Amino acid sequence: MPRNENSSRPPIWLQKTTIALLLVATLKIMANATISPALPELEKAFSDNVQAAYLTRFLVAAPSLTVVLVAPIAGMFADRFGRAPLLVSGVVLFALSGSAGAYLPDLFSVLVSRLVLGIAVALTMTAQVALVGDLFEGNRRSAFMGLQTAAINFSGFLYIGFAGFLAGYSPRLPFLIYALPFLLLPLLLPLLRREREYAANREPAPEGQNAASDGNWFLRASALSLLTTATVMLFFLMPSQLPFFLSENGMDGASGTAIGLGALTLTGGCMAMVFKRISGFLGLRATFALGFALMGTGFATLSVDASWPTVLGGAVQIGAGYALVQPALFLVALSVAPQSKRGRVSGMVTTAMFMGQVISPLLLTPLLQAVGFGPVFGMSSIVLSVFAFTALCILVFQAIALRKTVQAQPDRL
């Protein structure tokens, strides 16, 4: 079937398919952060539980743990049974399990519902990324990935702000926000037909092509997953450690974190809006280099001094850099495997992203306690700079190889 590259189609951001998939992508930020404003009051509401202080804080991270376990399996299901059915099922499960916290009787049952929510996130994120690979290509795929990163950044403001408003009335009310995805079903159900049409009209790959590339795609996807985990682990220093960094240096941790992360997400959202133009002009490898370099200079800025100019400057650079790296990672993920393996690769990258979120505080908090924020921010800057330098080296080596091939061509004629 003709793909979305057709110039007669409306702009990508006006298409119903795009809108539906973008809204699904925002569920990632909704899953973890939405109940954060209600945590103090939830702890009080469940004060009869002796572990309330620990368990209420674990409610935020609980979905990520399940995603790490389930996403690889969800990827295999997406390849075997189709992306759209998995996506619709995941959205329904997301709305049911996420909103359950509004009425469940005790803290343990709420925690279980959060773990089930992680299963829903694994289904939706894996199927959504694979569908993007199926339904978009070329410039339109790049444009979508930029819009997706922007949508995730901007939606975080809306979800958390709305949750904070509702939490002022009752700590249970923010859970009702998780029921909003039910409204997406009319937009998502047509994707079932769309995917069937795509499968019926897709040209089969040449015989033996998939078998020959099986080892290559798995190795490349594994390497990409490791890079994704490392990148997210370092990026997650901002939301997980910024409050403690500010408090340690005599600044208001609560309001300062809101300002710092606000600058990060706003900058990231704006940068993501122009991702297509930047990646189209520079190329994907140079975009990687620029993104990692910006993140590296951001952490270097934070390591120099703890003051408002450096905090805001570092947050802006890190937000801008990650807004270039994140969509580029997804684009590479969709290009390393045959179409029949996109679900598996999507599951691997989804697992890698949430794995980075889970291990960031576990691995880096002891290091921060041992050597302090400055050295850890400095080491993060060095690692990200190495990533940027590596991307540039790959770009240069490939350019040299291409030039040698072109120069040798006339000798063969």
XYZ file of N, CA and C in Angstrom, residues 33-142:
330
model
N 4.584 9.789 36.467
C 4.674 11.076 37.165
C 3.339 11.617 37.659
N 2.223 11.145 37.131
C 0.944 11.802 37.398
C 0.574 11.816 38.876
N 0.869 10.748 39.599
C 0.445 10.706 41.000
C 1.451 11.368 41.943
N 2.583 11.872 41.423
C 3.612 12.444 42.297
C 3.079 13.526 43.229
N 2.243 14.465 42.743
C 1.760 15.502 43.669
C 0.920 14.970 44.822
N 0.350 13.779 44.672
C -0.535 13.236 45.710
C 0.192 12.372 46.724
N 1.492 12.115 46.546
C 2.197 11.162 47.398
C 2.163 11.525 48.887
N 2.428 12.783 49.275
C 2.395 13.075 50.721
C 1.041 12.766 51.363
N -0.046 13.140 50.686
C -1.371 12.890 51.242
C -1.741 11.415 51.178
N -1.256 10.700 50.169
C -1.489 9.257 50.116
C -0.814 8.569 51.295
N 0.381 9.015 51.646
C 1.071 8.435 52.792
C 0.247 8.623 54.068
N -0.349 9.805 54.217
C -1.191 10.049 55.384
C -2.461 9.198 55.340
N -3.044 9.073 54.124
C -4.292 8.317 53.996
C -4.102 6.846 54.353
N -2.893 6.308 54.103
C -2.618 4.903 54.401
C -1.681 4.776 55.607
N -1.785 5.699 56.542
C -0.876 5.714 57.690
C -1.037 4.486 58.582
N -2.140 3.736 58.442
C -2.314 2.523 59.228
C -1.364 1.413 58.786
N -0.778 1.559 57.588
C 0.202 0.598 57.088
C 1.589 1.021 57.572
N 2.292 0.127 58.257
C 3.585 0.487 58.850
C 4.636 0.789 57.779
N 4.424 0.308 56.559
C 5.374 0.556 55.475
C 4.875 1.640 54.512
N 3.962 2.465 54.958
C 3.348 3.461 54.074
C 4.382 4.422 53.498
N 5.352 4.851 54.295
C 6.351 5.820 53.825
C 7.132 5.262 52.640
N 7.500 3.995 52.702
C 8.265 3.375 51.620
C 7.374 3.038 50.430
N 6.236 2.416 50.699
C 5.392 1.918 49.613
C 4.790 3.051 48.784
N 4.430 4.163 49.415
C 3.857 5.261 48.638
C 4.895 5.826 47.670
N 6.145 5.893 48.076
C 7.185 6.366 47.163
C 7.436 5.364 46.041
N 7.271 4.090 46.351
C 7.501 3.053 45.345
C 6.385 3.028 44.292
N 5.251 3.638 44.591
C 4.147 3.664 43.628
C 4.568 4.310 42.311
N 5.447 5.307 42.362
C 5.875 6.004 41.149
C 6.739 5.096 40.284
N 7.662 4.373 40.895
C 8.602 3.549 40.129
C 8.059 2.173 39.767
N 7.002 1.722 40.427
C 6.503 0.358 40.242
C 6.216 0.005 38.780
N 5.549 0.870 37.998
C 5.291 0.490 36.602
C 6.563 0.230 35.805
N 7.640 0.969 36.083
C 8.883 0.790 35.332
C 9.443 -0.613 35.509
N 9.327 -1.166 36.716
C 9.844 -2.516 36.965
C 9.121 -3.550 36.105
N 7.803 -3.412 35.998
C 7.040 -4.375 35.196
C 7.337 -4.204 33.714
N 7.532 -2.957 33.281
C 7.857 -2.715 31.872
C 9.131 -3.460 31.495
N 10.146 -3.374 32.339
C 11.424 -4.028 32.063
C 11.232 -5.527 31.849
N 10.349 -6.146 32.621
C 10.130 -7.590 32.526
C 9.256 -7.980 31.345
N 8.261 -7.146 31.022
C 7.222 -7.544 30.070
C 7.493 -7.071 28.643
N 8.210 -5.957 28.470
C 8.366 -5.381 27.134
C 8.962 -6.348 26.108
N 9.996 -7.145 26.432
C 10.495 -8.093 25.422
C 9.433 -9.093 24.975
N 8.607 -9.568 25.911
C 7.531 -10.497 25.554
C 6.487 -9.781 24.709
N 6.178 -8.541 25.073
C 5.217 -7.761 24.290
C 5.710 -7.573 22.860
N 7.032 -7.416 22.695
C 7.579 -7.275 21.345
C 7.345 -8.520 20.496
N 7.517 -9.684 21.081
C 7.258 -10.930 20.343
C 5.773 -11.059 20.001
N 4.908 -10.682 20.931
C 3.469 -10.716 20.664
C 3.097 -9.758 19.529
N 3.745 -8.569 19.510
C 3.444 -7.587 18.463
C 3.801 -8.132 17.088
N 4.927 -8.852 16.997
C 5.312 -9.442 15.716
C 4.407 -10.597 15.321
N 3.922 -11.346 16.296
C 3.136 -12.547 15.995
C 1.657 -12.251 15.763
N 1.068 -11.386 16.592
C -0.380 -11.169 16.548
C -0.783 -9.798 15.993
N 0.177 -8.957 15.736
C -0.147 -7.635 15.194
C 0.040 -6.535 16.218
N 0.405 -5.337 15.728
C 0.673 -4.216 16.627
C -0.613 -3.563 17.129
N -1.564 -3.332 16.224
C -2.776 -2.597 16.594
C -3.604 -3.315 17.666
N -3.847 -4.637 17.561
C -4.587 -5.301 18.650
C -3.884 -5.171 20.000
N -2.555 -5.268 19.981
C -1.800 -5.131 21.219
C -1.928 -3.715 21.766
N -1.907 -2.737 20.864
C -2.012 -1.346 21.282
C -3.365 -1.061 21.936
N -4.438 -1.485 21.287
C -5.781 -1.249 21.837
C -5.950 -1.959 23.175
N -5.477 -3.206 23.253
C -5.567 -3.948 24.523
C -4.786 -3.245 25.623
N -3.600 -2.743 25.270
C -2.777 -2.061 26.248
C -3.414 -0.779 26.760
N -4.059 -0.033 25.870
C -4.710 1.225 26.277
C -5.880 0.937 27.214
N -6.662 -0.087 26.906
C -7.782 -0.449 27.783
C -7.262 -0.870 29.156
N -6.224 -1.720 29.178
C -5.648 -2.164 30.445
C -5.048 -0.984 31.212
N -4.436 -0.052 30.490
C -3.853 1.141 31.107
C -4.931 1.936 31.853
N -6.057 2.182 31.178
C -7.128 2.975 31.785
C -7.733 2.261 32.994
N -7.918 0.944 32.885
C -8.525 0.194 33.985
C -7.597 0.110 35.199
N -6.348 -0.275 34.966
C -5.418 -0.465 36.087
C -4.973 0.867 36.672
N -4.762 1.870 35.821
C -4.309 3.159 36.323
C -5.339 3.849 37.192
N -6.588 3.802 36.783
C -7.646 4.483 37.541
C -8.084 3.695 38.767
N -7.642 2.433 38.885
C -8.081 1.599 40.004
C -7.655 2.172 41.349
N -6.569 2.926 41.381
C -6.114 3.514 42.630
C -7.104 4.484 43.246
N -8.090 4.932 42.472
C -9.086 5.866 42.999
C -10.056 5.188 43.952
N -10.176 3.858 43.868
C -11.195 3.198 44.699
C -10.702 1.933 45.402
N -9.509 1.458 45.150
C -9.020 0.254 45.826
C -8.883 0.501 47.330
N -9.109 -0.519 48.163
C -9.279 -0.278 49.602
C -7.991 -0.085 50.396
N -6.857 -0.627 49.916
C -5.648 -0.547 50.737
C -4.431 -0.295 49.867
N -3.321 0.019 50.523
C -2.109 0.408 49.819
C -1.524 -0.744 49.011
N -1.607 -1.961 49.534
C -1.054 -3.109 48.807
C -1.783 -3.328 47.484
N -3.108 -3.236 47.501
C -3.865 -3.426 46.255
C -3.574 -2.300 45.262
N -3.351 -1.084 45.753
C -2.974 0.018 44.867
C -1.624 -0.279 44.229
N -0.691 -0.811 45.023
C 0.626 -1.159 44.490
C 0.514 -2.225 43.406
N -0.331 -3.222 43.621
C -0.531 -4.263 42.601
C -1.081 -3.645 41.318
N -2.013 -2.705 41.460
C -2.574 -2.058 40.272
C -1.505 -1.282 39.513
N -0.533 -0.728 40.237
C 0.560 -0.005 39.583
C 1.472 -0.973 38.827
N 1.668 -2.156 39.357
C 2.463 -3.163 38.644
C 1.740 -3.612 37.369
N 0.423 -3.781 37.459
C -0.365 -4.118 36.262
C -0.299 -2.970 35.254
N -0.289 -1.733 35.747
C -0.150 -0.579 34.857
C 1.134 -0.675 34.040
N 2.197 -1.189 34.654
C 3.442 -1.374 33.925
C 3.296 -2.345 32.762
N 2.484 -3.393 32.941
C 2.212 -4.314 31.831
C 1.542 -3.562 30.688
N 0.584 -2.712 31.033
C -0.111 -1.926 30.011
C 0.844 -0.994 29.282
N 1.760 -0.374 30.020
C 2.736 0.518 29.395
C 3.620 -0.267 28.427
N 4.045 -1.457 28.834
C 4.877 -2.291 27.958
C 4.136 -2.627 26.664
N 2.866 -2.970 26.761
C 2.088 -3.296 25.571
C 1.937 -2.087 24.665
N 1.558 -0.941 25.242
C 1.281 0.238 24.424
C 2.546 0.805 23.796
N 3.623 0.924 24.571
C 4.841 1.529 24.035
C 5.479 0.664 22.963
N 5.523 -0.643 23.195
C 6.116 -1.543 22.212
C 5.324 -1.533 20.911
N 4.003 -1.657 21.013
C 3.159 -1.670 19.811
C 3.187 -0.317 19.106
N 3.227 0.777 19.866
C 3.207 2.106 19.265
C 4.459 2.354 18.433
N 5.630 2.018 18.977
C 6.877 2.237 18.238
C 6.901 1.383 16.968
N 6.482 0.126 17.075
C 6.463 -0.745 15.892
C 5.494 -0.223 14.831
N 4.339 0.281 15.251
C 3.380 0.842 14.302
C 3.937 2.057 13.587
N 4.677 2.888 14.307
C 5.310 4.050 13.672
C 6.248 3.582 12.561
N 7.006 2.518 12.849
C 7.891 1.974 11.816
C 7.142 1.443 10.619
N 5.958 0.867 10.834
C 5.170 0.313 9.738
C 4.504 1.399 8.891
N 3.973 2.424 9.543
C 3.093 3.370 8.872
C 3.779 4.646 8.400
N 5.006 4.896 8.856
C 5.744 6.084 8.427
C 7.132 5.677 7.974
N 7.706 6.472 7.086
C 9.080 6.222 6.680
C 9.716 7.525 6.229
N 11.033 7.506 6.122
C 11.743 8.671 5.617
C 11.558 9.913 6.468
N 11.336 11.038 5.793
C 11.190 12.321 6.481
C 9.990 12.349 7.402
N 8.934 11.648 7.024
C 7.726 11.659 7.849
C 7.955 10.895 9.155
N 8.761 9.860 9.107
C 9.099 9.151 10.340
C 9.936 10.048 11.251
N 10.900 10.773 10.672
C 11.707 11.704 11.465
C 10.829 12.793 12.068
